[in-house]
CSV table of C-alpha atoms and ligand atoms in Angstrom, one decimal:
chain,number,residue,atom,x,y,z
A,1,MET,CA,38.0,115.1,29.0
A,2,LYS,CA,34.3,113.5,27.5
A,3,GLY,CA,35.1,110.3,25.0
A,4,PHE,CA,36.0,107.3,27.1
A,5,GLU,CA,32.4,107.1,28.6
A,6,TYR,CA,32.3,103.6,26.8
A,7,LEU,CA,35.0,102.2,29.3
A,8,GLN,CA,34.1,103.9,31.8
A,9,GLU,CA,30.6,102.1,31.5
A,10,GLU,CA,32.7,98.9,31.8
A,11,LEU,CA,34.6,99.7,34.3
A,12,GLU,CA,31.2,100.6,36.3
A,13,ALA,CA,29.9,97.1,35.8
A,14,MET,CA,33.3,95.6,37.0
A,15,GLN,CA,32.8,97.8,39.9
A,16,LYS,CA,29.5,96.7,40.8
A,17,ALA,CA,30.8,93.3,40.8
A,18,GLY,CA,33.2,93.7,42.8
A,19,THR,CA,35.8,92.3,40.4
A,20,PHE,CA,37.7,96.1,39.6
A,21,ARG,CA,41.2,96.2,41.4
A,22,ARG,CA,43.4,99.5,41.9
A,23,LEU,CA,47.1,98.7,42.0
A,24,ILE,CA,48.4,98.6,45.1
A,25,PRO,CA,51.6,100.7,45.6
A,26,LEU,CA,54.5,99.5,47.7
A,27,GLU,CA,55.9,102.3,49.7
A,28,SER,CA,60.0,100.2,50.6
A,29,GLU,CA,61.8,98.2,48.5
A,30,GLN,CA,61.1,94.1,47.5
A,31,GLY,CA,61.4,92.0,50.1
A,32,SER,CA,60.2,89.4,52.4
A,33,LYS,CA,58.5,92.4,54.1
A,34,VAL,CA,56.8,95.0,52.1
A,35,ILE,CA,55.4,98.1,53.1
A,36,ILE,CA,51.9,98.9,52.0
A,37,ASN,CA,49.9,102.3,53.3
A,38,GLY,CA,52.1,102.4,55.8
A,39,LYS,CA,52.4,99.5,57.5
A,40,GLU,CA,54.4,96.6,56.5
A,41,VAL,CA,53.0,93.3,55.8
A,42,ILE,CA,54.9,89.8,54.3
A,43,GLN,CA,55.4,89.5,50.6
A,44,LEU,CA,53.9,86.4,49.1
A,45,SER,CA,52.8,87.5,45.8
A,46,SER,CA,56.2,88.7,44.3
A,47,ASN,CA,58.4,86.7,41.4
A,48,ASN,CA,61.7,87.7,43.9
A,49,TYR,CA,62.2,84.3,44.0
A,50,LEU,CA,66.0,84.1,45.2
A,51,GLY,CA,65.4,87.9,46.9
A,52,LEU,CA,68.2,89.1,44.0
A,53,THR,CA,65.8,92.3,43.7
A,54,SER,CA,68.1,93.9,46.9
A,55,HIS,CA,71.4,91.5,46.6
A,56,PRO,CA,74.1,93.7,47.6
A,57,ARG,CA,76.2,92.5,44.8
A,58,LEU,CA,73.6,93.6,42.4
A,59,ARG,CA,73.3,97.0,43.7
A,60,ARG,CA,76.6,97.2,43.3
A,61,ALA,CA,77.1,96.3,40.0
A,62,ALA,CA,74.1,98.1,39.3
A,63,LEU,CA,75.7,101.4,41.0
A,64,GLU,CA,79.0,100.9,39.7
A,65,ALA,CA,78.0,100.6,35.6
A,66,VAL,CA,75.9,103.9,36.5
A,67,GLU,CA,79.1,106.0,37.8
A,68,LYS,CA,80.8,104.1,34.5
A,69,TYR,CA,78.1,104.1,32.0
A,70,GLY,CA,75.5,107.0,32.4
A,71,VAL,CA,71.9,105.7,33.1
A,72,GLY,CA,70.9,105.0,29.1
A,73,THR,CA,72.3,103.8,25.4
A,74,GLY,CA,70.7,106.0,23.3
A,75,SER,CA,69.9,103.6,20.6
A,76,VAL,CA,68.4,100.2,19.7
A,77,ARG,CA,70.4,97.8,19.5
A,78,THR,CA,71.1,97.2,16.1
A,79,ILE,CA,71.8,100.9,15.1
A,80,ALA,CA,74.4,102.9,18.3
A,81,GLY,CA,72.8,100.6,21.3
A,82,THR,CA,75.2,97.3,22.0
A,83,LEU,CA,77.4,98.1,24.5
A,84,ALA,CA,79.9,95.4,25.0
A,85,MET,CA,78.6,94.2,28.4
A,86,HIS,CA,75.1,93.5,26.6
A,87,GLU,CA,77.0,91.1,24.6
A,88,GLN,CA,78.7,90.0,27.7
A,89,LEU,CA,75.7,88.8,29.5
A,90,GLU,CA,74.2,87.1,26.4
A,91,LYS,CA,77.9,84.9,26.2
A,92,LYS,CA,77.0,84.7,30.1
A,93,LEU,CA,73.0,83.2,29.7
A,94,ALA,CA,74.7,81.0,26.4
A,95,GLY,CA,77.0,79.4,28.4
A,96,PHE,CA,74.2,79.5,31.8
A,97,LYS,CA,72.2,77.5,29.4
A,98,HIS,CA,74.1,75.4,27.7
A,99,THR,CA,73.6,76.5,24.1
A,100,GLU,CA,75.5,78.0,21.8
A,101,ALA,CA,73.9,81.7,21.8
A,102,SER,CA,71.7,83.9,23.7
A,103,LEU,CA,69.8,87.2,22.8
A,104,VAL,CA,68.7,89.3,25.2
A,105,PHE,CA,65.5,91.7,24.5
A,106,GLN,CA,63.1,93.9,26.7
A,107,SER,CA,61.1,91.6,28.9
A,108,GLY,CA,60.1,88.1,28.6
A,109,PHE,CA,56.7,89.1,27.1
A,110,THR,CA,58.8,91.0,24.3
A,111,THR,CA,61.2,87.4,23.8
A,112,ASN,CA,58.6,85.5,23.6
A,113,GLN,CA,56.3,88.0,20.8
A,114,GLY,CA,59.9,88.4,19.3
A,115,VAL,CA,60.9,84.8,18.3
A,116,LEU,CA,57.0,83.4,17.6
A,117,SER,CA,57.0,85.9,15.2
A,118,ALA,CA,59.8,85.8,13.7
A,119,ILE,CA,60.9,82.4,13.2
A,120,LEU,CA,57.0,81.1,11.4
A,121,SER,CA,55.6,81.4,8.5
A,122,PRO,CA,52.1,80.5,6.3
A,123,GLU,CA,53.7,76.7,6.0
A,124,ASP,CA,54.3,76.1,9.2
A,125,VAL,CA,52.2,75.3,12.2
A,126,VAL,CA,52.8,76.8,16.4
A,127,ILE,CA,51.3,74.2,18.7
A,128,SER,CA,50.9,75.1,21.8
A,129,ASP,CA,49.7,74.0,25.3
A,130,GLU,CA,46.0,75.5,26.6
A,131,LEU,CA,47.7,77.2,29.4
A,132,ASN,CA,50.4,78.6,28.0
A,133,HIS,CA,51.2,82.5,28.7
A,134,ALA,CA,50.2,85.4,27.0
A,135,SER,CA,52.8,86.2,25.8
A,136,ILE,CA,52.6,83.4,24.2
A,137,ILE,CA,49.9,83.5,23.4
A,138,ASP,CA,50.2,87.0,21.7
A,139,GLY,CA,53.2,85.8,19.5
A,140,ILE,CA,51.2,83.1,18.4
A,141,ARG,CA,48.8,85.6,17.2
A,142,LEU,CA,51.2,87.5,15.6
A,143,THR,CA,52.2,84.7,13.5
A,144,LYS,CA,50.4,83.6,10.3
A,145,ALA,CA,51.7,80.4,11.0
A,146,GLY,CA,48.9,78.0,11.4
A,147,ARG,CA,47.9,77.7,15.2
A,148,LYS,CA,46.6,74.6,17.4
A,149,VAL,CA,46.4,74.4,20.6
A,150,TYR,CA,46.6,70.9,22.7
A,151,LYS,CA,44.7,70.1,26.2
A,152,HIS,CA,47.5,71.1,29.3
A,153,VAL,CA,50.0,68.9,29.9
A,154,ASP,CA,48.1,66.2,27.7
A,155,MET,CA,50.7,64.1,25.4
A,156,LYS,CA,47.7,62.0,24.0
A,157,SER,CA,45.9,65.0,22.3
A,158,LEU,CA,49.7,66.7,21.8
A,159,GLU,CA,50.3,63.7,19.3
A,160,GLU,CA,46.9,64.4,17.6
A,161,VAL,CA,47.6,67.2,17.0
A,162,LEU,CA,51.2,66.2,15.8
A,163,ARG,CA,49.8,63.7,13.4
A,164,GLU,CA,47.3,66.3,12.0
A,165,THR,CA,50.0,68.3,11.3
A,166,GLN,CA,51.9,66.0,9.5
A,167,THR,CA,52.4,68.5,5.8
A,168,TYR,CA,53.3,71.8,7.5
A,169,ARG,CA,57.1,72.3,6.4
A,170,LYS,CA,57.6,72.5,10.3
A,171,ARG,CA,56.4,72.3,13.8
A,172,LEU,CA,57.0,74.4,17.4
A,173,ILE,CA,56.2,72.9,19.8
A,174,VAL,CA,55.2,75.8,22.4
A,175,SER,CA,55.2,75.3,25.6
A,176,ASP,CA,55.9,77.2,29.3
A,177,GLY,CA,58.3,75.6,31.8
A,178,VAL,CA,56.6,75.7,34.5
A,179,PHE,CA,53.0,77.2,34.6
A,180,SER,CA,52.6,80.4,36.0
A,181,MET,CA,49.2,80.5,37.6
A,182,ASP,CA,49.5,76.3,38.9
A,183,GLY,CA,52.8,76.0,39.9
A,184,ASN,CA,53.1,72.6,37.9
A,185,ILE,CA,55.8,71.4,35.3
A,186,ALA,CA,55.6,70.5,31.6
A,187,PRO,CA,56.2,67.3,31.1
A,188,LEU,CA,59.2,68.0,28.8
A,189,PRO,CA,60.5,64.4,28.4
A,190,GLN,CA,57.6,63.8,27.2
A,191,ILE,CA,57.1,66.2,24.9
A,192,VAL,CA,60.8,65.6,24.0
A,193,GLU,CA,60.4,62.2,23.2
A,194,LEU,CA,56.9,63.6,20.7
A,195,ALA,CA,58.8,65.9,19.0
A,196,GLU,CA,61.6,63.9,18.3
A,197,LYS,CA,59.5,61.0,16.6
A,198,TYR,CA,57.2,63.4,14.5
A,199,ASP,CA,60.5,65.7,13.8
A,200,ALA,CA,59.0,68.9,15.4
A,201,LEU,CA,60.9,71.8,16.7
A,202,ILE,CA,60.3,72.7,20.9
A,203,MET,CA,60.8,76.3,22.4
A,204,ILE,CA,59.9,76.2,26.5
A,205,ASP,CA,59.5,79.3,28.3
A,206,ASP,CA,60.9,79.3,31.5
A,207,ALA,CA,60.3,82.0,33.4
A,208,HIS,CA,59.0,80.5,36.3
A,209,ALA,CA,61.8,78.1,36.2
A,210,SER,CA,65.2,79.6,35.5
A,211,GLY,CA,66.9,80.3,39.0
A,212,VAL,CA,64.4,78.0,40.6
A,213,LEU,CA,64.6,74.6,38.7
A,214,GLY,CA,67.7,72.4,37.4
A,215,LYS,CA,71.4,73.2,38.3
A,216,ASN,CA,72.5,76.0,39.8
A,217,GLY,CA,68.8,76.9,38.6
A,218,ARG,CA,69.6,76.5,34.7
A,219,GLY,CA,65.5,75.5,33.8
A,220,THR,CA,63.3,72.8,33.1
A,221,VAL,CA,65.7,71.5,30.4
A,222,ASN,CA,68.8,71.1,32.7
A,223,HIS,CA,66.1,69.6,35.4
A,224,PHE,CA,65.5,66.7,33.6
A,225,GLY,CA,68.7,65.9,32.0
A,226,LEU,CA,67.9,67.2,28.6
A,227,ASP,CA,70.7,69.7,27.3
A,228,GLY,CA,71.1,69.8,23.7
A,229,ARG,CA,67.6,67.9,23.1
A,230,VAL,CA,64.8,71.1,22.9
A,231,HIS,CA,65.6,74.0,20.6
A,232,ILE,CA,64.7,77.0,22.3
A,233,GLN,CA,64.6,78.3,25.7
A,234,VAL,CA,63.0,81.6,26.9
A,235,GLY,CA,63.6,82.9,29.7
A,236,THR,CA,63.0,86.4,32.2
A,237,LEU,CA,65.6,88.6,33.5
A,238,SER,CA,62.7,90.0,35.7
A,239,LYS,CA,61.7,87.4,38.2
A,240,ALA,CA,64.4,85.0,40.1
A,241,ILE,CA,67.1,86.8,38.2
A,242,GLY,CA,65.5,89.8,40.1
A,243,VAL,CA,66.4,92.6,37.0
A,244,LEU,CA,64.7,93.2,33.9
A,245,GLY,CA,64.3,91.6,30.1
A,246,GLY,CA,64.0,88.9,28.6
A,247,TYR,CA,66.4,86.6,26.8
A,248,VAL,CA,66.4,83.8,24.1
A,249,ALA,CA,68.8,80.3,24.4
A,250,SER,CA,69.3,78.6,21.3
A,251,THR,CA,71.9,78.5,18.4
A,252,GLN,CA,73.7,80.9,16.9
A,253,THR,CA,71.7,80.6,13.8
A,254,LEU,CA,68.8,81.0,15.5
A,255,ILE,CA,70.3,84.3,17.5
A,256,ASP,CA,71.3,85.5,14.1
A,257,TYR,CA,67.8,85.3,12.8
A,258,LEU,CA,66.3,87.1,15.2
A,259,ILE,CA,69.2,89.5,15.3
A,260,HIS,CA,67.7,90.6,11.9
A,261,LYS,CA,64.1,89.9,12.3
A,262,GLY,CA,63.0,89.9,16.1
A,263,ARG,CA,61.2,93.0,16.2
A,264,PRO,CA,61.2,93.8,19.3
A,265,PHE,CA,64.7,93.3,19.1
A,266,LEU,CA,64.8,95.8,16.5
A,267,PHE,CA,62.5,98.4,17.4
A,268,SER,CA,63.1,99.5,20.8
A,269,THR,CA,65.9,100.7,22.8
A,270,SER,CA,68.4,98.4,24.8
A,271,HIS,CA,68.6,97.9,28.2
A,272,PRO,CA,70.3,100.6,30.4
A,273,PRO,CA,74.1,99.9,32.1
A,274,ALA,CA,73.0,99.3,35.2
A,275,VAL,CA,70.1,96.6,34.2
A,276,THR,CA,72.5,94.5,32.6
A,277,MET,CA,75.5,94.7,34.6
A,278,ALA,CA,73.3,93.5,37.3
A,279,CYS,CA,72.4,91.0,35.6
A,280,ILE,CA,75.8,89.7,34.3
A,281,GLU,CA,76.0,89.7,38.5
A,282,ALA,CA,72.8,87.7,39.1
A,283,ILE,CA,73.9,84.9,37.0
A,284,ASP,CA,77.5,84.8,38.8
A,285,VAL,CA,75.4,84.3,42.0
A,286,LEU,CA,73.5,81.9,41.1
A,287,LEU,CA,76.4,79.8,40.3
A,288,GLU,CA,78.4,80.9,43.3
A,289,GLU,CA,75.5,80.8,45.9
A,290,PRO,CA,74.1,78.0,45.3
A,291,GLU,CA,72.6,78.1,49.2
A,292,LEU,CA,69.6,80.7,47.6
A,293,ILE,CA,67.7,77.7,45.9
A,294,ASP,CA,68.6,75.4,48.3
A,295,ARG,CA,66.8,78.2,50.3
A,296,LEU,CA,63.9,78.5,48.2
A,297,TRP,CA,63.1,74.9,48.2
A,298,GLU,CA,62.5,74.9,51.7
A,299,ASN,CA,60.7,77.6,52.0
A,300,THR,CA,58.7,76.2,49.4
A,301,ARG,CA,58.0,72.9,51.0
A,302,PHE,CA,57.2,74.2,54.5
A,303,PHE,CA,55.1,76.6,53.5
A,304,LYS,CA,53.1,74.2,50.8
A,305,GLN,CA,52.5,71.9,53.7
A,306,GLY,CA,51.0,74.6,56.2
A,307,LEU,CA,48.6,75.0,53.7
A,308,GLU,CA,47.7,71.8,53.1
A,309,ASP,CA,47.0,71.3,56.8
A,310,LEU,CA,45.2,74.0,57.3
A,311,GLY,CA,42.3,72.4,54.8
A,312,PHE,CA,43.4,74.5,51.5
A,313,HIS,CA,43.3,73.2,48.0
A,314,THR,CA,46.5,73.8,46.3
A,315,GLY,CA,45.7,72.3,42.9
A,316,LYS,CA,48.9,70.4,41.5
A,317,SER,CA,51.9,72.8,42.1
A,318,GLU,CA,55.3,71.4,42.2
A,319,THR,CA,57.7,74.9,42.6
A,320,PRO,CA,57.3,77.5,44.6
A,321,ILE,CA,54.5,79.0,43.0
A,322,THR,CA,51.4,78.2,45.3
A,323,PRO,CA,47.6,79.2,44.4
A,324,VAL,CA,45.0,78.9,47.4
A,325,ILE,CA,41.9,77.9,45.0
A,326,VAL,CA,39.2,79.4,46.0
A,327,GLY,CA,36.8,79.4,42.9
A,328,ASP,CA,35.1,82.6,42.7
A,329,GLU,CA,36.3,85.3,41.7
A,330,VAL,CA,34.5,87.8,44.4
A,331,LEU,CA,36.0,85.8,47.4
A,332,SER,CA,39.3,85.6,45.8
A,333,HIS,CA,39.2,89.1,46.3
A,334,GLN,CA,37.8,89.4,49.5
A,335,PHE,CA,40.3,86.6,50.8
A,336,SER,CA,43.1,88.8,49.6
A,337,ASP,CA,41.4,92.3,51.5
A,338,LYS,CA,41.7,90.0,54.4
A,339,LEU,CA,45.0,89.1,54.5
A,340,LEU,CA,46.3,92.4,53.8
A,341,ALA,CA,44.6,93.2,57.0
A,342,PHE,CA,46.1,90.7,58.7
A,343,GLY,CA,49.3,91.7,57.5
A,344,VAL,CA,49.8,89.3,54.3
A,345,PHE,CA,50.1,90.6,50.9
A,346,ALA,CA,48.8,87.9,48.3
A,347,GLN,CA,47.1,89.0,45.6
A,348,GLY,CA,43.7,87.5,44.1
A,349,ILE,CA,43.7,86.3,40.2
A,350,ALA,CA,40.8,85.5,38.7
A,351,PHE,CA,39.2,85.2,34.5
A,352,PRO,CA,40.8,86.5,32.3
A,353,THR,CA,44.4,85.4,34.1
A,354,VAL,CA,43.1,81.9,35.6
A,355,ALA,CA,39.8,80.3,34.1
A,356,LYS,CA,36.8,81.4,35.1
A,357,GLY,CA,35.2,79.2,38.6
A,358,MET,CA,39.1,79.1,39.3
A,359,ALA,CA,39.9,82.0,41.2
A,360,ARG,CA,42.4,81.7,43.6
A,361,VAL,CA,45.1,83.6,45.9
A,362,ARG,CA,48.3,82.8,44.3
A,363,THR,CA,51.8,82.7,46.7
A,364,ILE,CA,54.9,82.7,45.9
A,365,VAL,CA,57.7,82.4,49.0
A,366,THR,CA,61.4,83.3,48.0
A,367,ALA,CA,64.4,82.3,49.9
A,368,GLN,CA,63.9,85.3,51.6
A,369,HIS,CA,61.2,84.7,54.1
A,370,SER,CA,62.4,83.4,57.4
A,371,LYS,CA,60.0,80.0,59.1
A,372,GLN,CA,58.6,82.5,61.5
A,373,GLU,CA,57.4,85.2,58.9
A,374,LEU,CA,56.4,81.7,56.8
A,375,GLN,CA,54.3,80.8,60.4
A,376,GLN,CA,52.8,84.0,60.5
A,377,ALA,CA,51.6,83.7,57.4
A,378,LEU,CA,50.1,80.9,57.9
A,379,ASP,CA,48.5,81.5,60.9
A,380,ALA,CA,46.6,84.7,58.8
A,381,PHE,CA,45.5,82.5,55.7
A,382,GLY,CA,44.2,80.0,58.7
A,383,LYS,CA,41.9,83.0,59.7
A,384,ALA,CA,40.7,84.5,57.2
A,385,GLY,CA,40.1,81.1,55.3
A,386,LYS,CA,36.9,80.5,58.3
A,387,GLU,CA,36.0,84.2,58.6
A,388,LEU,CA,35.6,83.9,55.2
A,389,GLY,CA,33.7,80.0,54.9
A,390,ILE,CA,36.7,78.8,52.8
A,391,LEU,CA,37.7,76.8,55.5
A,392,GLN,CA,35.4,74.8,57.7
B,401,PMP,N1,56.6,84.3,30.4
B,401,PMP,C1,55.6,83.4,31.5
B,401,PMP,C2,55.3,82.0,31.9
B,401,PMP,C3,55.8,84.8,32.8
B,401,PMP,O1,55.0,84.3,33.6
B,401,PMP,C4,56.2,86.0,32.0
B,401,PMP,C5,55.6,87.0,33.3
B,401,PMP,N2,54.6,87.1,33.9
B,401,PMP,C6,56.4,86.5,31.0
B,401,PMP,C7,56.6,85.2,30.1
B,401,PMP,C8,56.5,87.8,31.0
B,401,PMP,O2,58.1,87.7,31.3
B,401,PMP,P1,58.7,89.4,31.7
B,401,PMP,O3,57.8,90.0,33.5
B,401,PMP,O4,60.0,89.3,31.8
B,401,PMP,O5,57.6,90.4,30.7
């Protein structure tokens, strides 16, 4: 069918430049090893930090939920699609995050969009770290509030913006807790100090920190001992939790408001029983199997050290997200392709996901990886790095 030639041209230009990418389908379940093109390779690209996507307890919870409640909910939450289990999960998440209440959305992405678009008006201003996740940026685009950006994790820059914005009714500082492309942690103690000094609200997106940082994986707020001092915590159920969805944990007032004004919550069908019950089980696993998080960090230290010993540039990562920065976009894709040929699945990531000239292969180890798998992966990185001239 004709009509999309104008898009095809752009795609062809990407093909010529070597930046056109096809999706890479897995032919197995998610895990430390996956099957791609019929070949078993080591998985270093997933967000499955604790291996919960295939945890026996979550599988069982999901299967039992299907048997007992079927596969769908048939409605949005506010009409006929709230199951008792949705509220059970929300109570559990609020308890986990040490907040009064929580609300589950369809994804982490829609949580950020839903919260930001709902709670800010033209007399307010949102103040955002320049490297915040796309879902925060899109959420900000949906608000009619003033918009200010501060330099990445730069507290001088944040204070300047706070000084400039004193005439607004409400100011909301928003930041990723852990930055998804570099793996660095937001300087939350300083953000809290500034927010308290200038009477601003704080919203932290802990997509990559929940299940990873803090006691039993409670996230960055708990990691820094700041429980009760951060107004809004956003999380995802799709990464360490291993399933699907997003949530916001905050005061009862904010949650009641979002039930009435959070557009993705209001206008999109609720989570199916299998997803909801698996998420409930996942929180119990976090509370009862802390050794998974210990293993995640042990693997992180081993792998990061190995990459640095090989001579790679791993940026300022402080978490299991370890970028191997190569700079050039085409080189990052060539690196990824070579790694795959050597039995390692680690995706190249380039502009617009990261800044131009900062292309990388991003790695994430999980609690499921064995030392032997990680060593095998390091050998592949060393060999591919030398062949492509990234390493001397
Ligand atoms: N926030 C951050 C910081 C993320 O990295 C992601 C996932 N890419 C999201 C939000 C979106 O989460 P989800 O995949 O659950 O939509």
